[in-house]
Coordinates of C-alpha atoms and ligand atoms in Angstrom, one line a residue:
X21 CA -230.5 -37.8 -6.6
X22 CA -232.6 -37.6 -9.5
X23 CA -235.6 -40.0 -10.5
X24 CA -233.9 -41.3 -12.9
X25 CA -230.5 -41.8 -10.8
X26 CA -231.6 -45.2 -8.9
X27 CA -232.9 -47.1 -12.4
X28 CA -229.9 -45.9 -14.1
X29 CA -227.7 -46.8 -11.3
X30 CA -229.4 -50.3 -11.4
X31 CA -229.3 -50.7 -15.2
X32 CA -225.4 -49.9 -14.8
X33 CA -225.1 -52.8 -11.9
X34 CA -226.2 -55.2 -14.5
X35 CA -224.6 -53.7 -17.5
X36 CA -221.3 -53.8 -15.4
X37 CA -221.9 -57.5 -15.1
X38 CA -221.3 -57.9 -18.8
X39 CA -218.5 -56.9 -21.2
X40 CA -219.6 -54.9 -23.8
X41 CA -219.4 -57.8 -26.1
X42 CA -221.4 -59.8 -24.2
X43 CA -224.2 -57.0 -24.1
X44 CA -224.4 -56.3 -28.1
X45 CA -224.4 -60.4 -28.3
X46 CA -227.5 -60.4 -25.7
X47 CA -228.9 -57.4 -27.4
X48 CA -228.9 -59.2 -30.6
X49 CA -229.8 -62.3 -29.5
X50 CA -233.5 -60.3 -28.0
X51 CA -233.9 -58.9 -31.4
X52 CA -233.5 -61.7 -32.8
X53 CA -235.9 -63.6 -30.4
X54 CA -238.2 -60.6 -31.0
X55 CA -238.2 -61.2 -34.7
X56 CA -239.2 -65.0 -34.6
X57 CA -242.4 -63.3 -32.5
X58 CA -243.2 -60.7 -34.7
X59 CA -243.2 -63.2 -37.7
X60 CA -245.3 -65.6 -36.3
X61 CA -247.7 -62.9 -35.7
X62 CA -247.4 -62.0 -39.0
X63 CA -246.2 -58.3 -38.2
X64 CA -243.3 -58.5 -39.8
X65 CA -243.9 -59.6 -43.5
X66 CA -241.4 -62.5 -43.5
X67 CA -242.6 -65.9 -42.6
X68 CA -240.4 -67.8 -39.5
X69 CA -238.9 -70.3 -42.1
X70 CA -237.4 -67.7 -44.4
X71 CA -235.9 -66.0 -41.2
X72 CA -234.8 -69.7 -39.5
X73 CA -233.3 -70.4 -43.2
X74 CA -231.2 -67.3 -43.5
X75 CA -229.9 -67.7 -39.0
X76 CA -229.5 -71.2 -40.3
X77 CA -227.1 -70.7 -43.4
X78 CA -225.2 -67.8 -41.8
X79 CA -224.2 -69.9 -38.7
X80 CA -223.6 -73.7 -40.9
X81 CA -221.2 -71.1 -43.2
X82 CA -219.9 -68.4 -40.3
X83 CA -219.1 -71.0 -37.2
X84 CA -216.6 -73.4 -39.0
X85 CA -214.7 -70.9 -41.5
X86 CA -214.3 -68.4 -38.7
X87 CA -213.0 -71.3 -37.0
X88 CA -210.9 -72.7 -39.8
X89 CA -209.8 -69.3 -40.5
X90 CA -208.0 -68.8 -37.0
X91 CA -206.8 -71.9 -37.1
X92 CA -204.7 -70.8 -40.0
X93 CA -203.9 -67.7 -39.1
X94 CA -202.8 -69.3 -35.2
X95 CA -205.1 -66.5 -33.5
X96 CA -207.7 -67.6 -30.6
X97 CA -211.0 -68.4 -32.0
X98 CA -213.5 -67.1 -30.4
X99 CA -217.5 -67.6 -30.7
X100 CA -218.9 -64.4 -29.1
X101 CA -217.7 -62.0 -32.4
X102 CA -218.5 -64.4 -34.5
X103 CA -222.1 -64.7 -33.2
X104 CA -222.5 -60.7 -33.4
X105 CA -221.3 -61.2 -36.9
X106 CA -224.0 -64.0 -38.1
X107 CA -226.5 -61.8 -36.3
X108 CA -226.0 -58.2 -37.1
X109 CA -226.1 -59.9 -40.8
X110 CA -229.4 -61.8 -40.5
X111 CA -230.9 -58.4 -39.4
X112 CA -229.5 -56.8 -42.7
X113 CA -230.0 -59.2 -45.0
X114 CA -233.1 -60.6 -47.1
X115 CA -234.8 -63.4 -45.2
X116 CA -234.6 -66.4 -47.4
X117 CA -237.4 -67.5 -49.3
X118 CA -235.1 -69.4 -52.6
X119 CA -232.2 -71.3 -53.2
X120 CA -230.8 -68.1 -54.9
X121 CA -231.2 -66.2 -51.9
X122 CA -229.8 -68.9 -49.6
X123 CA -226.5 -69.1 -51.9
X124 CA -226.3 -65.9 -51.7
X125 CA -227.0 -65.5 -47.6
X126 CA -224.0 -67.9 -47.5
X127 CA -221.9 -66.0 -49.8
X128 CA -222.1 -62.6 -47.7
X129 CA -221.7 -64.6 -44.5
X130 CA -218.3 -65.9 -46.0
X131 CA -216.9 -62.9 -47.8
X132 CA -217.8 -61.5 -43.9
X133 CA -215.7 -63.7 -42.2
X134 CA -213.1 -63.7 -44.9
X135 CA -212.8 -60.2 -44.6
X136 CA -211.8 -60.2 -40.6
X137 CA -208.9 -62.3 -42.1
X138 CA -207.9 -61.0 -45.4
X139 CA -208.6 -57.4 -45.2
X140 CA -206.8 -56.3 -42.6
X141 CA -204.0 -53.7 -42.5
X142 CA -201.9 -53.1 -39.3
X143 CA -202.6 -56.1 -37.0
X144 CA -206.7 -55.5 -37.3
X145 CA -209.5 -55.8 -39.9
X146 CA -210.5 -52.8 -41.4
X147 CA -214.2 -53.2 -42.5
X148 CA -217.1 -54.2 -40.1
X149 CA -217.5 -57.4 -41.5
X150 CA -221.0 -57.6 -41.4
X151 CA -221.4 -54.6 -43.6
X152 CA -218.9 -55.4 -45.5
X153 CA -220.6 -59.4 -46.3
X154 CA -223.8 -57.1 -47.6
X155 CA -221.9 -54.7 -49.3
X156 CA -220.3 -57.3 -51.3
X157 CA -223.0 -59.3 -52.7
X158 CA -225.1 -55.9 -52.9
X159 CA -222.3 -54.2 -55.3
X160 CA -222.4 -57.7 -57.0
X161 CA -226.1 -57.2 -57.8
X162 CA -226.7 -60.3 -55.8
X163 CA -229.0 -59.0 -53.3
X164 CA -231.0 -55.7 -51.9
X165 CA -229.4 -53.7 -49.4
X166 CA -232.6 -54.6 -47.2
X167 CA -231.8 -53.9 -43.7
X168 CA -235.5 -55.3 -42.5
X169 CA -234.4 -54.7 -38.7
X170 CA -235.1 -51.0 -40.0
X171 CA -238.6 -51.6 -39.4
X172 CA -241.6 -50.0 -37.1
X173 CA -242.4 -53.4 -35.2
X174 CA -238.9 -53.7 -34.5
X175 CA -238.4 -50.2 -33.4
X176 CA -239.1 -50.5 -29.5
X177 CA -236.7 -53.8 -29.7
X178 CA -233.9 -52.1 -31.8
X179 CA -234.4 -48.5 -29.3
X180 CA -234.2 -50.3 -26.1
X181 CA -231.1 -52.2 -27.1
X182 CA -229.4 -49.6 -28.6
X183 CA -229.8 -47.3 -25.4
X184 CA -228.4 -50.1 -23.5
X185 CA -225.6 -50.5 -26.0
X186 CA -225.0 -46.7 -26.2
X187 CA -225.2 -47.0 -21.7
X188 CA -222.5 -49.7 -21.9
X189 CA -220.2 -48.1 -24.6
X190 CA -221.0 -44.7 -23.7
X191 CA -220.7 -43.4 -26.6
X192 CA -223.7 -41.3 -26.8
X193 CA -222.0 -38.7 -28.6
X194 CA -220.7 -40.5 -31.6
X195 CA -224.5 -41.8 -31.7
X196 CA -225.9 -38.7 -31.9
X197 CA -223.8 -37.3 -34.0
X198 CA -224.3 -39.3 -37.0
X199 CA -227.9 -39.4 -36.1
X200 CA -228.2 -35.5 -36.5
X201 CA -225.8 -34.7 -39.3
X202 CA -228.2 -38.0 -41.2
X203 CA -231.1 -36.1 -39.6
X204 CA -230.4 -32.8 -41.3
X205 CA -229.0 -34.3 -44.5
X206 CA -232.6 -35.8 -45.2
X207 CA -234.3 -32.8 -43.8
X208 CA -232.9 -30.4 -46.4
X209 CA -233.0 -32.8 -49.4
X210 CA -236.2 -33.8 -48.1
X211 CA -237.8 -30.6 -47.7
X212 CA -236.6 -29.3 -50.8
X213 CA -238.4 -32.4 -52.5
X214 CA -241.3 -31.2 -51.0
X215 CA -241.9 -33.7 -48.2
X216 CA -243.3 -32.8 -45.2
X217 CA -240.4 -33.0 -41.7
X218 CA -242.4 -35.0 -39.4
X219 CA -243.0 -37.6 -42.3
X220 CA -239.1 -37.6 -42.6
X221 CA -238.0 -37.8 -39.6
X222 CA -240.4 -40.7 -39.3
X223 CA -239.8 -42.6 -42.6
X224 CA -235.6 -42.3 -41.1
X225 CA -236.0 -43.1 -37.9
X226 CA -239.3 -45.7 -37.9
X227 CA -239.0 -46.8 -40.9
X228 CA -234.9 -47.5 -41.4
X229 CA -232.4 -48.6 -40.0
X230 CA -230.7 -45.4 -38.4
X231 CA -231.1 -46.8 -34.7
X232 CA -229.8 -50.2 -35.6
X233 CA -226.2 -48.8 -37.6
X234 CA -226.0 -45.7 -35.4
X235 CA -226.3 -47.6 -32.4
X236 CA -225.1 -50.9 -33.0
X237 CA -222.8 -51.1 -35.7
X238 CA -220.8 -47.5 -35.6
X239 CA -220.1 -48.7 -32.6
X240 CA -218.0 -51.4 -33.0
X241 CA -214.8 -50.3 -31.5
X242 CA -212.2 -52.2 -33.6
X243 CA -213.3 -50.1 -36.7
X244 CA -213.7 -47.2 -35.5
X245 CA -211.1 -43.9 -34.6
X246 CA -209.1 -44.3 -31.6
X247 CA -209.5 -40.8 -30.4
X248 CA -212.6 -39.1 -29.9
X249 CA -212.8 -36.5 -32.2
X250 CA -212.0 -38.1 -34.8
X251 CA -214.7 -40.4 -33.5
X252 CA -216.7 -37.6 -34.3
X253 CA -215.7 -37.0 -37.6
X254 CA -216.2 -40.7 -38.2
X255 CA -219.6 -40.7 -37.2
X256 CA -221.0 -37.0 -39.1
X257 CA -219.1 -38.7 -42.0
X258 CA -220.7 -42.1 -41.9
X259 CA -224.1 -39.8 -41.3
X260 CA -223.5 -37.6 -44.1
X261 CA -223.3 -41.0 -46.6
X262 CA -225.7 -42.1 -45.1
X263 CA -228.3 -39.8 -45.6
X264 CA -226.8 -39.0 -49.7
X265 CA -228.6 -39.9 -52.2
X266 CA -225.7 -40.9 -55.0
X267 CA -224.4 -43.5 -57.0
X268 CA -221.2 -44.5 -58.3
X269 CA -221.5 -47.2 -60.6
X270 CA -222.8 -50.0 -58.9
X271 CA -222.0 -48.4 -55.2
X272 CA -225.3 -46.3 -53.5
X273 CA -224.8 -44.6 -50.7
X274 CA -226.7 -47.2 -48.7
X275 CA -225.6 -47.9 -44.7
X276 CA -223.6 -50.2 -45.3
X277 CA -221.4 -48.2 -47.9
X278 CA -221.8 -45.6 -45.2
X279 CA -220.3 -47.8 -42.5
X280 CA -217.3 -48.9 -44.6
X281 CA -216.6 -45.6 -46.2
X282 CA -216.2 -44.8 -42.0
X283 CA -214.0 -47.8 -41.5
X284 CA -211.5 -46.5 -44.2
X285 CA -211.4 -42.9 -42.4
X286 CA -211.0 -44.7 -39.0
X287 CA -207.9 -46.8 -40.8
X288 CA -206.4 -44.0 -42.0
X289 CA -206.7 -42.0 -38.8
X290 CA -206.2 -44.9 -36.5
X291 CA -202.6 -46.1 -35.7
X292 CA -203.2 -49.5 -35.0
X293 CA -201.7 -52.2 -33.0
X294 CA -201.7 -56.1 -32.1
X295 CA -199.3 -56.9 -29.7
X296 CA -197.9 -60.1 -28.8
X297 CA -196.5 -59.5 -25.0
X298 CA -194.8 -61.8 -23.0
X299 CA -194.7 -61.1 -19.1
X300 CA -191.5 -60.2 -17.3
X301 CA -193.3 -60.1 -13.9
X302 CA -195.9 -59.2 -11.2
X303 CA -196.2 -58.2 -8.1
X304 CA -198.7 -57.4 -5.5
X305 CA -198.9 -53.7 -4.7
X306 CA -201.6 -53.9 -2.0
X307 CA -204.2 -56.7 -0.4
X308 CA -206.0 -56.8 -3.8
X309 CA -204.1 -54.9 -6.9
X310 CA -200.6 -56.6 -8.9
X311 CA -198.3 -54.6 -11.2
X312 CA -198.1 -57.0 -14.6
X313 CA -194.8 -55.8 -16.4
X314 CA -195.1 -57.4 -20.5
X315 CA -192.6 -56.9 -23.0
X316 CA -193.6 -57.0 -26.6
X317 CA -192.7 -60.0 -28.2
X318 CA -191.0 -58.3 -31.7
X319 CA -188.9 -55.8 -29.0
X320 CA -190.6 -52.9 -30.6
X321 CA -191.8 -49.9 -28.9
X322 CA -195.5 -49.0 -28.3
X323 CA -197.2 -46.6 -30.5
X324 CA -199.5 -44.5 -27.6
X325 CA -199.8 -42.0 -25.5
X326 CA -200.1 -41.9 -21.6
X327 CA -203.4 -42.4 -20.3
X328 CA -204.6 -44.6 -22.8
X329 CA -205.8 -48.4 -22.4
X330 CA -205.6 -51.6 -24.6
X331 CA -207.6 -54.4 -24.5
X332 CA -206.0 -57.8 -23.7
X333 CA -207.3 -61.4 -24.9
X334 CA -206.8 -64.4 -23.2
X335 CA -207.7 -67.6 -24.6
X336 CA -209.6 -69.4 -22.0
X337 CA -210.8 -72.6 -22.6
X338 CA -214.1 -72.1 -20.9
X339 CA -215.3 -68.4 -20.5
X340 CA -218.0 -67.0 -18.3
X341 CA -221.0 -64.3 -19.3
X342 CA -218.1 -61.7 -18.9
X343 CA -216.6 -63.2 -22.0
X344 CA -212.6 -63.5 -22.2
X345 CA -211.3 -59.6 -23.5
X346 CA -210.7 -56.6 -21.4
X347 CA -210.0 -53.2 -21.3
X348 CA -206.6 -52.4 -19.2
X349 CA -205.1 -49.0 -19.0
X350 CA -201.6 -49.0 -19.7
X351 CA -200.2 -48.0 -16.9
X352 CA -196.8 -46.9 -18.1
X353 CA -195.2 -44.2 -20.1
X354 CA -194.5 -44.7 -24.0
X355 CA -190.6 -44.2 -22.6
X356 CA -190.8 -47.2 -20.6
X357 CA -188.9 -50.1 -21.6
X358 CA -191.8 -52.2 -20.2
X359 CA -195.7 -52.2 -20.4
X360 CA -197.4 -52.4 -17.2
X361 CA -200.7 -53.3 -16.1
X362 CA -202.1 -52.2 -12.6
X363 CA -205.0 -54.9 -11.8
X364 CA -207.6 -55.3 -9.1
X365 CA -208.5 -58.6 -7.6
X366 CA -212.7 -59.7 -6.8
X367 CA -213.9 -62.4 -4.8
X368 CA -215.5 -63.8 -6.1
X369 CA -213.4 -63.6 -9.7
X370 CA -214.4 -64.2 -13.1
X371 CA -212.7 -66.8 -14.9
X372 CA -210.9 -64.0 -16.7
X373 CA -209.2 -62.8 -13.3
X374 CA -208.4 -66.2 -12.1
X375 CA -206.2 -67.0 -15.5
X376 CA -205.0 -63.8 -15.2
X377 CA -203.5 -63.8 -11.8
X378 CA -202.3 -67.4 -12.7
X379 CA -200.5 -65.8 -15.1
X380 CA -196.3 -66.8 -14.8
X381 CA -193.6 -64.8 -16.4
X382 CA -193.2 -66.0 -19.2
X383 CA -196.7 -66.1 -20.2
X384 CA -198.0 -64.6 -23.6
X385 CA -201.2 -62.8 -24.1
X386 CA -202.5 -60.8 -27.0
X387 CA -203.6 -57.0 -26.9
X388 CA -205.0 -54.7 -29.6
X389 CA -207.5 -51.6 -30.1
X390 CA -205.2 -48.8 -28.0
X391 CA -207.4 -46.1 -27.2
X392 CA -208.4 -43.6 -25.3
X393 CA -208.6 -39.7 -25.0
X394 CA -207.6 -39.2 -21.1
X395 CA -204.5 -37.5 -22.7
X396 CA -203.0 -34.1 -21.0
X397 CA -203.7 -30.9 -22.6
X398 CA -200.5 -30.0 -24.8
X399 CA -200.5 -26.8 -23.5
X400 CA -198.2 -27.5 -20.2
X401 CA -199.3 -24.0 -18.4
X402 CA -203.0 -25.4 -17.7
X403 CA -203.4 -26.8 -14.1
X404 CA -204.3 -29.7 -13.5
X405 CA -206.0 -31.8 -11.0
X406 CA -206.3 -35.6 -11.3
X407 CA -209.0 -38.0 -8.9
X408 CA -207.8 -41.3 -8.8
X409 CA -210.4 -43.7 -7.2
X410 CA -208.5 -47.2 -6.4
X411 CA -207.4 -48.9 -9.3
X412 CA -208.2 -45.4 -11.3
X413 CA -204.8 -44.6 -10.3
X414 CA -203.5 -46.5 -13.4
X415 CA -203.2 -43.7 -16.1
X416 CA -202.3 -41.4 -13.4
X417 CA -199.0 -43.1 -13.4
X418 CA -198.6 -43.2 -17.0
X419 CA -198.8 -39.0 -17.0
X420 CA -196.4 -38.8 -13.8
X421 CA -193.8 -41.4 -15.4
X422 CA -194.3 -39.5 -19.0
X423 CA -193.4 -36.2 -17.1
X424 CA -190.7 -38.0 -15.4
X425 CA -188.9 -39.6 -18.1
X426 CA -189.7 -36.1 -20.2
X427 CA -188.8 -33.8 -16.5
X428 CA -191.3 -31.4 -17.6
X429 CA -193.0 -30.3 -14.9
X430 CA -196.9 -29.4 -14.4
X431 CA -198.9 -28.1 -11.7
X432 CA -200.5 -31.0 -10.7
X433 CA -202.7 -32.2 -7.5
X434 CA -203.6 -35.6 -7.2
X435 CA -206.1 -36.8 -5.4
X436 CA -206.2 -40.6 -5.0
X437 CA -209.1 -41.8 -3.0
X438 CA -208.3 -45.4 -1.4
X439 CA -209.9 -47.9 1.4
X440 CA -207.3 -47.6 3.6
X441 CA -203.4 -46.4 3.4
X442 CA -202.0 -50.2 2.3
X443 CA -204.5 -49.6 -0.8
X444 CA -202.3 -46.8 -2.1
X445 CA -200.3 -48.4 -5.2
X446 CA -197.4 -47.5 -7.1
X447 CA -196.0 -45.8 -4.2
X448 CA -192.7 -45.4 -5.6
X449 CA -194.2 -43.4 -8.9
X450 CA -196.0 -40.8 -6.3
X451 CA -192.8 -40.3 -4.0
X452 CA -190.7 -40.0 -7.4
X453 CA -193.3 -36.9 -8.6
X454 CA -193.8 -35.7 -5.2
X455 CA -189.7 -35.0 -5.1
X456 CA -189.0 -34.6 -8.7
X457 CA -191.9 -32.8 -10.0
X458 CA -192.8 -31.1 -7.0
X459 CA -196.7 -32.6 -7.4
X460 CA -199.1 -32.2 -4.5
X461 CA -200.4 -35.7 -3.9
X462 CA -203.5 -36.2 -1.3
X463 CA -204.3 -39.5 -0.1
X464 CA -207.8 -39.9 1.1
X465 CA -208.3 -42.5 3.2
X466 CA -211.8 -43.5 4.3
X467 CA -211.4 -46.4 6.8
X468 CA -214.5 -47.6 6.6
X469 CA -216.5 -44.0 6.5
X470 CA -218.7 -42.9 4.0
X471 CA -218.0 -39.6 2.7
X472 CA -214.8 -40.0 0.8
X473 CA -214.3 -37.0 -1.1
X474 CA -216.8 -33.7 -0.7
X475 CA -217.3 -30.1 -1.7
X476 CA -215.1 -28.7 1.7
X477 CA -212.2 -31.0 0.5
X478 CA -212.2 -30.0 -2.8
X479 CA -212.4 -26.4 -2.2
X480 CA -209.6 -26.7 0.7
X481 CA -207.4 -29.2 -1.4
X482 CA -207.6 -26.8 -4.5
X483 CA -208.5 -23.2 -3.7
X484 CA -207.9 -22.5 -7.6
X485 CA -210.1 -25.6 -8.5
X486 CA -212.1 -23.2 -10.6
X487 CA -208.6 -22.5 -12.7
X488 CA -208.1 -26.3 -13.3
X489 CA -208.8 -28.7 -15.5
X490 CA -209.7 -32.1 -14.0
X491 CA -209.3 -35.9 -14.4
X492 CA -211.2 -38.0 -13.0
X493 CA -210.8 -42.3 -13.5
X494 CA -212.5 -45.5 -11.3
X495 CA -215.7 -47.1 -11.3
X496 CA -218.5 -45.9 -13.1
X497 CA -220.3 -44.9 -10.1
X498 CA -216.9 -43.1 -8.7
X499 CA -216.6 -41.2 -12.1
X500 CA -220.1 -40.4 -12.1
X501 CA -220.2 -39.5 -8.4
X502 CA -217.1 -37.2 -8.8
X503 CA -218.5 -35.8 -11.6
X504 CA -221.3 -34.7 -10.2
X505 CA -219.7 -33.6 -7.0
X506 CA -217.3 -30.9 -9.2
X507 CA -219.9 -29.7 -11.1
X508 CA -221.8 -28.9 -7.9
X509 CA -219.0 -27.2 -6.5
X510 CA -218.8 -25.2 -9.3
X511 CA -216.1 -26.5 -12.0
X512 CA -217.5 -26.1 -15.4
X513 CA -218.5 -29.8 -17.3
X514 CA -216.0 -29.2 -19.8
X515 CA -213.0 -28.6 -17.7
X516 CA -213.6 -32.1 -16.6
X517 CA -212.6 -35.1 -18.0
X518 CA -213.0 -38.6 -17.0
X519 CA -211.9 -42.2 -17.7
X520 CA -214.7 -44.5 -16.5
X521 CA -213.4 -48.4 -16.0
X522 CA -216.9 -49.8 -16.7
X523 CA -216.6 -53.6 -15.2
X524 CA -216.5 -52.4 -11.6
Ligands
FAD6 C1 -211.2 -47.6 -20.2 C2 -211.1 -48.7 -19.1 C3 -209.9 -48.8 -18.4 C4 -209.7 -49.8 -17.5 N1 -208.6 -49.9 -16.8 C5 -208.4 -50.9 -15.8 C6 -207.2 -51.0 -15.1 O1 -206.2 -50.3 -15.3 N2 -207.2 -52.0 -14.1 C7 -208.2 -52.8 -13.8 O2 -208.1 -53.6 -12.9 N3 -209.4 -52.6 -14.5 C8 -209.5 -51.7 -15.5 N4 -210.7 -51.6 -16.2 C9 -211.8 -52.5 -15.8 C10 -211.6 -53.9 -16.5 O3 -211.8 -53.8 -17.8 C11 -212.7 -54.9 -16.0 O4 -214.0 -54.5 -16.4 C12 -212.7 -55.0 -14.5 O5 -211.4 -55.3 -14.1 C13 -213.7 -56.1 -14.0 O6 -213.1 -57.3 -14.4 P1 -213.9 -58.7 -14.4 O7 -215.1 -58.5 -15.3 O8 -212.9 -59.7 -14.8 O9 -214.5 -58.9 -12.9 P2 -213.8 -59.1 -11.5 O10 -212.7 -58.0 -11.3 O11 -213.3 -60.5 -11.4 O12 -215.0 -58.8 -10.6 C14 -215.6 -57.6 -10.5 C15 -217.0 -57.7 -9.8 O13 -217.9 -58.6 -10.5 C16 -218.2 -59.8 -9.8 N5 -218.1 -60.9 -10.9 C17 -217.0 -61.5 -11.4 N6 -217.4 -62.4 -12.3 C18 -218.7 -62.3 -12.4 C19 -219.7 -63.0 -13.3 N7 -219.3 -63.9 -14.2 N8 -221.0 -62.6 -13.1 C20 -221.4 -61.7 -12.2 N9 -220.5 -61.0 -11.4 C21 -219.2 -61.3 -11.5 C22 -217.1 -59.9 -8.8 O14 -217.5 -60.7 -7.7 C23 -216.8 -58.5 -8.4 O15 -217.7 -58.0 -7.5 C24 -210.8 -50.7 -17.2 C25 -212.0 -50.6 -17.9 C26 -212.1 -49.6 -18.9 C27 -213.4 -49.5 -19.7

């Protein structure tokens, strides 16, 4: 284990606690508490009345249209986006100090909850509202695009949250994209201007807001690509705007036109979904795990592919600090008539769990944002090896029903670590690809031991394991330990690919 294996693995525990809403909203909410500090001890060059004024405004204007808003268009209002909204904005725009400014503070909130509603195209809105709200009244010659959070008191606040956001999310990558394609931008234009690198990279990343948008806004996963490398076209192409120096008219290439210049790539690359589904049934596949079978209200087939996951709303009339959305994987094929859910049972629950296992056919919920990259390889030669730990078996039997209902056969191993043999779900997909499609499928069973899976199993399982390419889905720590287990043994990182249900 590495030093920094235990913190980590503690950070996750509590990280795991949270949605990811629920961790941007706390992150937010600390640099918003660090803000009031900073300004009382004068280190941030606003006083605490012009930044109380603008919180003030943004949540007397954002709160009840937000509310009035979903009321009207008969979706579930819900507080915890539209407190990331208020906040995200009062970290982007000018504290205010006038009643110009505090017209104006109100005007971006609105056009930024107006624009959740009204702008929308395929089921979801297309524009991070926030950025959008600025952008507006920015264009309009209204405001500055100030983004004050951008600033070098802020900067340990703004880091530490955005690691923990980028932890959560895990979307390091997408992160660190943008920030090196913005990085190099300013370098070279920079440079050639005559400025020194260390004063650039300084000015960009002390003295702006990269860490706040890279982190904490590119983020946001309703406007952003549903695959990953467009995700990483997204994010060099927000980073390239970003760091440009142009101006069309009254547009700049500030963030925020950077951000919603992204949103229309992610729209145009995105097919996007919000489903209505009403369930047909459940039942209980072991002591702890029910199959949820939905049908989608408008009788339409679902646009995705196997493997990938969609996140369900439930509108729970009191929530707990896990918030009411979460990621499922969809456990069935496209081909299937029905869309099923495979999901694991705590005690104690979150509120979430309880009304969803009190859920009777018949019952609607919403879903939206399909995602997800823990496709198969179209090239139907490769080998494959999937790791299912517990309720990781999900998108496994999406890819063995897709193969099924398309009889093309892979060579596949499956290896689906469980507590004990009555843990072992969707029996009747396994025994189907174990006939049909000939697929070696290896229970392992620890009954209470320790050592689950290991170097000697892997190597006797899959003699050719260095010829395959693997999948790996569970907990975080089951990805992460598998993960590190393969690499060990001596599979190559990038012949492995995982699916990590962050919540356990
Ligand atoms: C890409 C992806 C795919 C996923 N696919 C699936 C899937 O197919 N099936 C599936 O079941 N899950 C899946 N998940 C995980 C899912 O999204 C939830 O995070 C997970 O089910 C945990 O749900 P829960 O928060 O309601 O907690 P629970 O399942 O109710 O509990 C989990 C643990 O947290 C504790 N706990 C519960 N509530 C609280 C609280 N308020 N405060 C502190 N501790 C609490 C419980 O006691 C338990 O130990 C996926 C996640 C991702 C990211």
């Amino acid at each position: 284990m590495s030093i920094v294996s235990k913190p980590l693995a503690l950070i996750d525990e509590q990280l795991n606690r949270m949605t990811m809403y629920r961790v941007v909203l706390f992150g937010l909410l600390t640099l918003t508490a660090a803000s009031f500090i900073l300004s009382l001890s004068g280190m941030l060059g606003f006083t605490s009345i012009s930044l109380l004024a603008l919180l003030g405004l943004l949540g007397i204007i954002c709160t009840p249209l937000n509310y009035a808003l979903s009321k009207l268009f008969k979706v579930p209002f819900m507080m915890e986006p539209t407190a990331i909204t208020i906040l995200i904005l009062y970290m982007i725009l000018p504290p205010v100090t006038s009643v110009t400014e505090g017209l104006v503070a109100i005007l971006a909130g609105g056009i930024a909850i107006a624009s959740k509603y009204l702008i929308t195209a395929r089921g979801r809105h297309i524009f991070n509202p926030a950025a959008f709200g600025l952008a507006a009244v920015v264009i309009a010659g209204l405001s500055s695009s100030m983004w004050w959070v951008g600033s070098m008191y802020m900067l340990p606040f703004t880091a530490l949250v955005g690691l923990l956001v980028l932890r959560k999310t895990r979307r390091f990558s997408i992160f660190a994209t943008f920030a090196m394609v913005s990085l190099t931008i300013l370098l070279i234009t920079g440079i050639a201007d005559g400025r020194s690198p260390s004063d650039i990279i300084r000015l960009a990343i002390v003295s702006g807001p990269l860490l706040f948008a890279g982190a904490i806004m590119l983020t946001e996963p309703a406007t952003m690509p549903a695959n990953h490398r467009y995700r990483l076209i997204f994010a060099a192409l927000v980073g390239v705007v970003y760091a440009g120096h142009f101006s069309i008219g009254p547009v700049s290439s500030t963030p925020e036109v950077a951000l919603l210049i992204g949103n229309l790539f992610a729209l145009a690359v995105t097919p996007a979904n919000r489903l209505t589904l009403r369930l047909i049934k459940k039942h209980r596949m072991s002591h702890n795990v029910y199959d949820y079978e939905f049908q989608e209200i408008s009788g339409k087939p679902l646009a995705f592919k196997a493997g990938q996951y969609a996140e369900i709303t439930l509108p729970l009339a009191k929530s707990d600090s896990r918030g009411n959305r979460r990621t499922f994987t969809i456990a069935s094929a496209p081909s299937e008539k029905q869309v099923h859910f495979g999901v694991r049972f705590h005690q104690p629950s979150s509120r979430f769990k309880i009304a969803f296992h009190d859920l009777e056919p018949g019952a609607i919920v919403h879903a939206n944002h399909i995602n997800g990259d823990f496709v198969l390889p179209a090239d139907s030669t490769k080998k494959l090896a999937f790791i299912a730990g517990g309720i990781g078996i999900t998108p496994f039997r999406a890819h063995l029903m897709d193969l099924l209902d398309r009889g093309e056969k892979r060579d596949i191993v499956l290896l689906y670590i469980a507590s004990t043999s009555e843990d072992i779900s969707y029996k009747d997909v396994l025994d189907r690809a174990r006939n049909e499609l000939k697929i070696k499928v290896v229970p392992i069973v620890s009954n209470g031991n320790k050592t689950r899976l290991d170097t000697a199993r892997i190597t006797a399982e899959l003699p050719d394991y260095h010829e395959r390419v693997f999948y790996v889905s569970g907990s975080n720590a089951m990805v992460d330990n598998t993960t590190e287990l393969l690499t060990s043994t001596g599979v190559k990182r990038h012949h492995i690919r995982t699916d990590h249900f962050s919540g356990y």
